[in-house]
Short mmCIF file of C-alpha atoms in Angstrom, two decimals:
data_model
loop_
_atom_site.label_atom_id
_atom_site.label_comp_id
_atom_site.label_asym_id
_atom_site.label_seq_id
_atom_site.Cartn_x
_atom_site.Cartn_y
_atom_site.Cartn_z
CA MET A 1 58.53 44.44 4.38
CA PRO A 2 54.91 43.51 2.91
CA ASN A 3 55.81 39.88 3.80
CA ASP A 4 57.48 40.39 6.94
CA SER A 5 55.48 38.06 9.43
CA GLN A 6 56.87 39.95 12.66
CA ALA A 7 55.75 43.48 11.74
CA GLY A 8 54.58 43.70 8.29
CA PRO A 9 51.17 45.07 7.26
CA SER A 10 48.16 42.42 7.80
CA ALA A 11 46.68 40.73 4.92
CA GLY A 12 44.79 42.95 2.48
CA SER A 13 45.89 46.31 4.08
CA VAL A 14 47.91 47.74 1.20
CA ARG A 15 45.61 49.67 -1.48
CA GLU A 16 47.46 52.76 -1.81
CA VAL A 17 49.24 53.31 -5.30
CA GLY A 18 53.02 53.55 -4.55
CA SER A 19 56.37 51.59 -4.85
CA TYR A 20 56.82 48.73 -2.43
CA PRO A 21 59.76 46.70 -2.07
CA ILE A 22 59.11 42.84 -1.86
CA ASN A 23 60.75 39.70 -0.93
CA LEU A 24 59.62 38.07 -4.49
CA THR A 25 63.00 36.06 -5.16
CA GLY A 26 65.01 37.31 -1.99
CA PRO A 27 65.10 39.89 0.68
CA ARG A 28 63.73 43.05 -1.23
CA SER A 29 64.32 41.57 -4.69
CA HIS A 30 61.86 43.41 -6.38
CA THR A 31 60.00 46.87 -6.18
CA LEU A 32 56.31 46.55 -6.99
CA VAL A 33 54.58 49.43 -8.37
CA LEU A 34 50.81 50.14 -7.75
CA LYS A 35 49.24 52.16 -10.30
CA PRO A 36 45.72 53.70 -10.02
CA GLY A 37 43.16 51.36 -11.82
CA VAL A 38 45.59 48.65 -12.86
CA GLY A 39 44.38 45.29 -11.32
CA SER A 40 46.83 42.95 -13.30
CA LEU A 41 50.78 42.07 -12.61
CA SER A 42 52.57 39.97 -15.18
CA MET A 43 56.23 38.81 -14.51
CA GLY A 44 58.60 36.58 -16.66
CA PRO A 45 62.41 36.68 -17.66
CA SER A 46 64.20 39.60 -18.55
CA GLN A 47 64.20 39.03 -22.14
CA LEU A 48 60.59 39.87 -22.00
CA GLY A 49 61.30 43.69 -21.58
CA LYS A 50 59.02 45.93 -20.93
CA LYS A 51 56.13 43.14 -21.69
CA VAL A 52 56.21 42.01 -17.92
CA ASP A 53 56.07 44.47 -15.19
CA LEU A 54 58.80 42.68 -13.19
CA HIS A 55 61.55 40.82 -14.37
CA VAL A 56 61.98 36.98 -12.81
CA ALA A 57 64.46 34.43 -14.10
CA SER A 58 62.15 31.88 -14.96
CA ASP A 59 63.66 29.00 -13.02
CA ALA A 60 63.52 31.14 -9.65
CA PRO A 61 61.56 30.06 -6.75
CA ILE A 62 58.85 32.51 -6.04
CA ASP A 63 57.33 33.49 -2.57
CA TRP A 64 53.76 34.03 -3.66
CA THR A 65 52.48 34.94 -0.63
CA VAL A 66 54.36 38.36 -0.77
CA PHE A 67 51.21 39.52 -2.60
CA ASP A 68 48.79 38.73 0.36
CA VAL A 69 48.88 42.04 1.87
CA PHE A 70 48.00 43.65 -1.24
CA ALA A 71 44.25 44.49 -2.21
CA THR A 72 42.17 46.49 -4.33
CA PRO A 73 40.59 49.91 -3.08
CA ALA A 74 37.25 47.76 -2.70
CA GLY A 75 39.06 45.30 -0.71
CA SER A 76 39.51 42.24 -2.79
CA PRO A 77 42.59 40.20 -3.51
CA TRP A 78 45.49 42.28 -5.68
CA PRO A 79 46.57 41.55 -8.21
CA ARG A 80 43.32 40.34 -9.68
CA PHE A 81 45.03 38.73 -12.89
CA LEU A 82 48.46 37.44 -12.97
CA HIS A 83 50.38 36.37 -15.88
CA TYR A 84 53.84 34.54 -15.24
CA THR A 85 56.34 32.79 -17.38
CA GLY A 86 58.58 30.65 -15.68
CA SER A 87 58.63 27.20 -13.81
CA ASP A 88 57.72 28.24 -10.48
CA LEU A 89 54.25 26.08 -9.38
CA GLY A 90 54.11 27.25 -6.17
CA PHE A 91 50.93 29.47 -7.45
CA PHE A 92 48.88 26.33 -7.11
CA ASP A 93 49.78 26.01 -3.41
CA TRP A 94 49.25 29.62 -2.79
CA ALA A 95 46.01 29.45 -4.90
CA GLN A 96 44.44 26.79 -1.87
CA LYS A 97 44.72 29.73 0.38
CA ARG A 98 44.26 33.14 -1.92
CA PRO A 99 42.19 32.53 -4.60
CA ILE A 100 43.21 33.67 -8.19
CA GLU A 101 40.85 35.19 -10.40
CA GLU A 102 42.64 34.78 -13.57
CA MET A 103 46.09 33.13 -14.19
CA THR A 104 47.73 32.92 -17.44
CA TRP A 105 50.77 30.89 -17.23
CA THR A 106 53.58 30.27 -19.63
CA PRO A 107 55.50 27.33 -18.25
CA ILE A 108 59.53 27.15 -19.01
CA LEU A 109 60.06 23.42 -18.02
CA SER A 110 63.13 21.21 -17.82
CA ALA A 111 61.38 18.00 -17.56
CA ASP A 112 57.88 16.72 -18.36
CA THR A 113 55.56 17.93 -15.40
CA VAL A 114 52.76 16.87 -13.39
CA VAL A 115 50.66 19.60 -11.30
CA ASP A 116 48.34 18.66 -8.86
CA ALA A 117 46.09 21.61 -8.82
CA SER A 118 42.75 19.64 -7.14
CA GLN A 119 42.84 21.68 -4.31
CA SER A 120 43.62 25.34 -5.72
CA ASN A 121 40.92 27.91 -6.28
CA LEU A 122 41.58 29.55 -9.74
CA HIS A 123 38.29 31.04 -11.34
CA GLY A 124 40.26 30.88 -14.38
CA LEU A 125 43.67 29.30 -15.68
CA HIS A 126 45.28 30.03 -19.06
CA VAL A 127 47.87 27.95 -19.86
CA LYS A 128 49.92 29.17 -23.10
CA LEU A 129 52.56 26.51 -24.42
CA GLU A 130 55.45 27.35 -26.57
CA PRO A 131 56.43 25.01 -29.89
CA SER A 132 59.25 23.77 -27.76
CA GLY A 133 59.18 22.35 -24.44
CA ARG A 134 58.31 19.55 -22.09
CA SER A 135 54.83 18.50 -21.45
CA LEU A 136 52.64 19.48 -18.76
CA SER A 137 50.18 16.88 -16.93
CA LEU A 138 47.29 18.84 -14.71
CA ILE A 139 45.39 17.73 -12.10
CA LEU A 140 42.23 19.63 -12.17
CA PRO A 141 41.16 21.89 -9.70
CA LYS A 142 37.75 20.42 -7.73
CA GLN A 143 35.82 23.87 -7.63
CA PRO A 144 34.35 25.16 -10.70
CA PHE A 145 36.56 26.99 -13.05
CA ARG A 146 37.43 28.14 -16.69
CA LEU A 147 40.24 26.47 -18.58
CA SER A 148 42.11 27.70 -21.58
CA VAL A 149 45.18 26.13 -23.32
CA SER A 150 46.95 27.98 -26.41
CA GLY A 151 49.81 27.15 -28.42
CA ASP A 152 51.34 23.26 -28.60
CA LEU A 153 48.16 21.65 -27.73
CA SER A 154 49.87 18.20 -27.98
CA ARG A 155 52.33 19.01 -24.80
CA PHE A 156 49.05 19.24 -22.51
CA SER A 157 47.00 16.98 -20.80
CA ALA A 158 44.13 16.97 -17.92
CA THR A 159 42.79 14.64 -15.57
CA GLY A 160 40.09 15.15 -12.65
CA ASP A 161 37.00 17.25 -12.38
CA MET A 162 35.80 18.81 -15.59
CA PRO A 163 36.24 22.50 -16.30
CA SER A 164 33.07 24.47 -16.43
CA SER A 165 34.26 25.60 -19.63
CA LEU A 166 37.19 25.03 -22.06
CA THR A 167 39.08 26.96 -24.30
CA LEU A 168 41.38 25.69 -27.18
CA ALA A 169 43.78 28.04 -29.41
CA PRO A 170 45.72 25.71 -31.07
CA ARG A 171 49.01 27.11 -32.76
CA THR A 172 48.04 26.80 -36.72
CA GLY A 173 49.93 27.75 -39.69
CA ARG A 174 49.61 31.18 -41.03
CA ARG A 175 48.07 30.46 -44.52
CA LYS A 176 44.34 29.60 -45.33
CA ASN A 177 44.95 27.04 -48.06
CA ASP A 178 46.98 24.95 -46.05
CA SER A 179 45.58 21.39 -45.40
CA PRO A 180 43.19 21.57 -42.40
CA PHE A 181 44.84 21.25 -38.92
CA LEU A 182 43.53 18.47 -36.55
CA LEU A 183 43.33 19.07 -33.15
CA PRO A 184 45.28 16.49 -31.12
CA ASP A 185 43.52 14.07 -28.55
CA MET A 186 42.62 15.74 -25.47
CA GLY A 187 42.14 12.66 -23.19
CA GLU A 188 39.53 13.00 -20.47
CA LEU A 189 39.00 16.72 -21.54
CA HIS A 190 36.70 15.45 -23.96
CA GLN A 191 33.84 15.19 -21.43
CA VAL A 192 33.32 18.80 -21.37
CA THR A 193 30.03 20.27 -21.95
CA SER A 194 31.04 23.72 -23.07
CA LEU A 195 33.80 24.57 -25.77
CA THR A 196 35.46 27.11 -27.39
CA LEU A 197 37.89 26.92 -30.17
CA HIS A 198 39.84 30.16 -31.70
CA ASN A 199 41.54 30.34 -34.88
CA ALA A 200 42.93 33.20 -36.95
CA PRO A 201 40.30 34.11 -39.61
CA LEU A 202 42.62 34.01 -42.37
CA GLY A 203 44.98 31.30 -41.17
CA GLN A 204 45.09 27.22 -41.72
CA PRO A 205 41.66 26.18 -41.14
CA ILE A 206 40.78 23.92 -38.07
CA SER A 207 38.69 21.05 -39.20
CA LEU A 208 35.70 20.07 -36.94
CA GLU A 209 36.21 16.60 -37.33
CA CYS A 210 37.60 16.80 -33.77
CA LEU A 211 34.11 17.34 -32.37
CA ASN A 212 33.01 13.95 -32.87
CA ARG A 213 35.09 13.46 -29.58
CA TYR A 214 33.20 15.57 -27.76
CA PRO A 215 30.04 13.85 -27.29
CA ASN A 216 28.71 16.02 -24.13
CA LEU A 217 28.55 19.44 -25.66
CA LYS A 218 25.82 21.72 -24.99
CA SER A 219 27.74 25.06 -25.85
CA LEU A 220 30.07 25.58 -28.81
CA SER A 221 31.93 28.82 -29.73
CA LEU A 222 33.67 29.17 -32.71
CA TRP A 223 36.28 31.75 -33.76
CA GLY A 224 38.18 32.17 -36.81
CA ASN A 225 38.51 30.25 -39.74
CA PHE A 226 37.42 26.19 -39.81
CA CYS A 227 36.43 23.49 -42.14
CA ASP A 228 34.10 20.37 -42.26
CA LEU A 229 31.06 22.60 -40.71
CA ASN A 230 28.68 20.07 -42.04
CA LEU A 231 29.84 17.85 -39.27
CA LEU A 232 27.96 20.29 -36.64
CA ALA A 233 24.97 18.75 -37.78
CA HIS A 234 25.66 15.85 -35.55
CA HIS A 235 25.76 17.63 -32.47
CA THR A 236 21.85 17.91 -32.08
CA GLU A 237 22.34 18.43 -28.33
CA LEU A 238 23.42 21.93 -28.49
CA THR A 239 21.75 24.84 -26.54
CA ASN A 240 24.14 27.48 -27.67
CA LEU A 241 26.21 28.34 -30.90
CA GLU A 242 28.28 31.10 -31.21
CA LEU A 243 30.07 32.16 -34.47
CA ARG A 244 32.41 35.17 -34.49
CA PHE A 245 34.93 36.39 -37.18
CA MET A 246 34.30 33.39 -39.71
CA PRO A 247 35.21 34.39 -43.38
CA ASP A 248 33.61 30.90 -44.80
CA LEU A 249 30.37 29.79 -43.36
CA GLU A 250 29.61 27.29 -46.91
CA ASP A 251 29.11 23.93 -45.05
CA LEU A 252 26.95 25.24 -42.31
CA PRO A 253 24.02 23.32 -41.46
CA THR A 254 20.90 25.08 -41.49
CA LEU A 255 19.66 26.00 -37.83
CA ASN A 256 17.09 23.46 -37.46
CA ALA A 257 20.03 20.88 -37.27
CA TRP A 258 19.74 22.03 -33.72
CA PRO A 259 16.36 21.52 -32.37
CA LEU A 260 17.24 22.68 -28.70
CA LEU A 261 19.18 25.57 -29.34
CA ASP A 262 18.27 28.48 -27.36
CA ARG A 263 20.94 30.75 -28.25
CA PHE A 264 22.74 31.77 -31.36
CA ILE A 265 25.44 34.34 -32.25
CA ALA A 266 27.07 35.29 -35.73
CA TYR A 267 28.96 38.06 -35.47
CA ASN A 268 31.47 39.32 -37.95
CA VAL A 269 30.76 36.37 -40.58
CA GLU A 270 30.55 36.36 -44.50
CA GLU A 271 27.95 38.45 -45.72
CA SER A 272 26.17 35.91 -48.08
CA ALA A 273 25.92 32.83 -45.31
CA GLY A 274 24.92 35.86 -42.84
CA LYS A 275 22.05 37.00 -44.62
CA HIS A 276 20.42 33.14 -45.01
CA LEU A 277 21.03 32.91 -41.11
CA LYS A 278 19.05 36.24 -40.47
CA LYS A 279 16.10 34.56 -42.67
CA GLN A 280 16.59 31.18 -40.58
CA MET A 281 16.55 32.90 -37.01
CA LYS A 282 13.28 34.81 -38.15
CA THR A 283 11.78 31.53 -39.37
CA ARG A 284 12.57 29.75 -36.24
CA ALA A 285 11.35 32.15 -34.01
CA GLU A 286 7.86 31.84 -35.64
CA THR A 287 7.88 27.92 -34.53
CA ARG A 288 9.64 27.92 -31.37
CA PRO A 289 10.67 31.64 -29.87
CA TRP A 290 14.15 32.02 -28.74
CA THR A 291 14.61 32.21 -25.13
CA ASP A 292 17.83 33.51 -24.99
CA HIS A 293 20.02 36.13 -27.05
CA ALA A 294 19.80 35.70 -30.92
CA SER A 295 21.54 38.07 -33.21
CA VAL A 296 23.40 38.05 -36.98
CA SER A 297 25.39 41.19 -37.07
CA GLN A 298 28.37 42.39 -39.09
CA LEU A 299 27.96 41.08 -42.37
CA ARG A 300 31.39 41.15 -44.13
CA LYS A 301 32.17 41.77 -47.58
CA PRO A 302 35.12 39.59 -48.77
CA GLU A 303 37.30 42.35 -49.36
CA TRP A 304 36.90 43.21 -45.43
CA TRP A 305 38.80 40.12 -44.26
CA THR A 306 41.77 40.80 -46.70
CA THR A 307 41.79 44.61 -45.44
CA GLU A 308 41.37 43.66 -41.87
CA PHE A 309 43.67 40.21 -41.50
CA GLY A 310 44.92 39.71 -44.75
CA ARG A 311 48.70 41.24 -43.72
CA PRO A 312 50.35 39.77 -40.68
CA PHE A 313 51.18 42.96 -38.91
CA SER A 314 47.84 43.19 -36.53
CA SER A 315 49.63 42.22 -33.42
CA TRP A 316 52.07 44.63 -34.02
CA THR A 317 52.28 48.33 -31.92
CA LYS A 318 50.31 50.99 -33.72
CA ARG A 319 53.60 52.53 -34.44
CA LEU A 320 55.65 49.76 -36.21
CA ALA A 321 52.58 48.76 -37.96
CA LYS A 322 52.07 51.88 -39.72
CA LEU A 323 55.74 51.52 -40.85
CA ALA A 324 55.28 47.86 -41.87
CA ASN A 325 51.65 48.81 -44.02
CA GLU A 326 53.77 51.83 -45.49
CA ALA A 327 56.31 49.62 -46.79
CA TYR A 328 54.07 46.91 -47.86
CA ASN A 329 52.01 49.03 -50.01
CA VAL A 330 55.11 50.45 -51.61
CA ALA A 331 56.69 47.16 -52.32
CA GLN A 332 53.41 45.97 -53.72
CA VAL A 333 53.07 48.94 -56.08
CA THR A 334 56.67 48.21 -57.43
CA LEU A 335 56.34 44.43 -57.54
CA SER A 336 53.18 45.03 -59.82
CA GLU A 337 55.20 46.58 -62.26
CA ALA A 338 58.06 43.92 -62.03
CA HIS A 339 59.21 42.57 -65.53
CA SER A 340 62.11 40.45 -64.35
CA PHE A 341 63.01 38.57 -61.09
CA ALA A 342 65.73 40.82 -60.92
CA GLU A 343 63.09 43.81 -60.50
CA ALA A 344 61.20 41.73 -58.08
CA GLU A 345 64.23 41.02 -55.90
CA ALA A 346 64.76 44.50 -55.82
CA ALA A 347 61.34 45.32 -54.43
CA ILE A 348 61.56 42.76 -51.60
CA THR A 349 65.11 44.04 -50.53
CA ALA A 350 63.63 47.28 -50.34
CA PHE A 351 61.00 46.19 -48.36
CA THR A 352 63.15 43.93 -45.59
CA VAL A 353 65.79 46.43 -45.30
CA ARG A 354 63.44 49.18 -44.40
CA PHE A 355 63.33 47.16 -40.83
CA ASN A 356 66.97 46.94 -40.37
CA ASN A 357 67.30 49.68 -38.06
CA LEU A 358 64.21 49.41 -36.12
CA LYS A 359 64.04 48.61 -32.65
CA GLY A 360 61.56 45.86 -31.45
CA ILE A 361 62.05 43.38 -34.38
CA GLU A 362 62.33 40.11 -32.27
CA THR A 363 61.58 36.60 -33.41
CA THR A 364 57.68 36.93 -33.82
CA GLU A 365 57.99 40.07 -35.88
CA ARG A 366 60.95 38.61 -38.33
CA GLU A 367 58.55 35.77 -38.67
CA ASP A 368 55.90 38.30 -39.54
CA LEU A 369 57.99 39.80 -42.19
CA GLY A 370 58.87 36.81 -43.53
CA GLU A 371 54.95 35.99 -43.89
CA ALA A 372 54.60 39.32 -45.43
CA VAL A 373 57.62 38.56 -47.77
CA TRP A 374 55.72 35.39 -49.01
CA GLN A 375 52.43 37.43 -49.47
CA LEU A 376 54.40 40.06 -51.76
CA SER A 377 55.75 37.39 -53.72
CA GLN A 378 52.30 35.96 -54.45
CA SER A 379 50.81 39.30 -55.55
CA ASP A 380 50.45 40.67 -59.05
CA HIS A 381 53.49 41.11 -61.40
CA LEU A 382 54.33 40.93 -65.04
CA ILE A 383 57.09 38.31 -64.95
CA GLY A 384 55.13 35.60 -66.54
CA GLN A 385 56.31 32.97 -64.25
CA PRO A 386 55.79 32.47 -60.30
CA ILE A 387 57.98 33.58 -57.74
CA THR A 388 58.72 30.62 -55.58
CA GLU A 389 58.44 30.85 -52.04
CA GLU A 390 62.08 29.85 -51.91
CA MET A 391 63.09 32.48 -54.45
CA ALA A 392 61.29 34.95 -51.80
CA GLN A 393 62.73 33.74 -48.63
CA HIS A 394 66.36 33.48 -49.84
CA TRP A 395 65.97 37.16 -50.92
CA PHE A 396 64.52 38.15 -47.46
CA ASP A 397 67.20 36.15 -45.70
CA ALA A 398 69.96 37.95 -47.66
CA ALA A 399 68.62 41.16 -47.16
CA ARG A 400 67.83 41.39 -43.59
CA ASP A 401 70.06 42.14 -40.26
CA TYR A 402 67.11 40.76 -37.74
#
């Protein structure tokens, strides 16, 4: 057995592709399959199906040391990247002796939990917090590491040494017209010097009012839809600013608001503001040359954002997304010719029932289809009065079997 202390292989000695029985949750409880060029491993409850490599009950105790014998062909610990959904906290202790390059953890907790990770050697930790659940408080590692938190940020708190970088990706609404999202108080994490904020390009905007809690920022990276960009002018100590997939830069201060800026990236941003940024970048270079990377690229017209991100199928598999987009196109054309609510209901019902016999329609996909129905209800038609959200939702619920 790989984790048999009597006669098993030594640490890092198993590097060949193949199938190996391991005592993960009990004697020979699982079979681990090593594949060429694959450095990651995912584990979680059976409900996750093929999304994980090994099915492990969320409350099952795990012997993490079973992985000690495995190594990459180059000799570094395998797996390099771990994805785990469950409640076992043993990987924090395991990481005191065996470094983990990247750990993605979706905690399933039955009680509010405090974890002491101060001695753990985690190069990168990503905590994914589901909408409902208990709170998690983390005593952060003393060694430099990258921390990422996504989902319901209000359930997370941290103390101890600051991470070298912090990434926050809150669960926001789907619609860009929703009132701005306000980041929760992140406590001691406000002392970080490097912050990345992630959001959907056409989702509910995140207000940058939250940044007044981060007085030490030297590096800021923004992805997606934000508002109150004018408040960035208060962060005069920034040396690095990155703007990616941002459809609205209307209130962005001019580059001379950040006199210490050495590095600047604007990538996939709205066209008009992007052109102004290019000019500002060249002007700045004449008085103080850029000492690090500086670029403005992939300037996008308004219609590009709608095409790329306007429909809620971007995270679907290619096969399902193709079917969904085809059904959406048909429904949109039919709705554009609708003169009555009955005709509109028929169009949305026809769209909805297309997915009744499809495999793979689970909670996330159902929410996506509900959002698609709302979008369809807001598209052009000839009825002469609006289709309400409640009306469209009722038609959707009445027709779906998922």
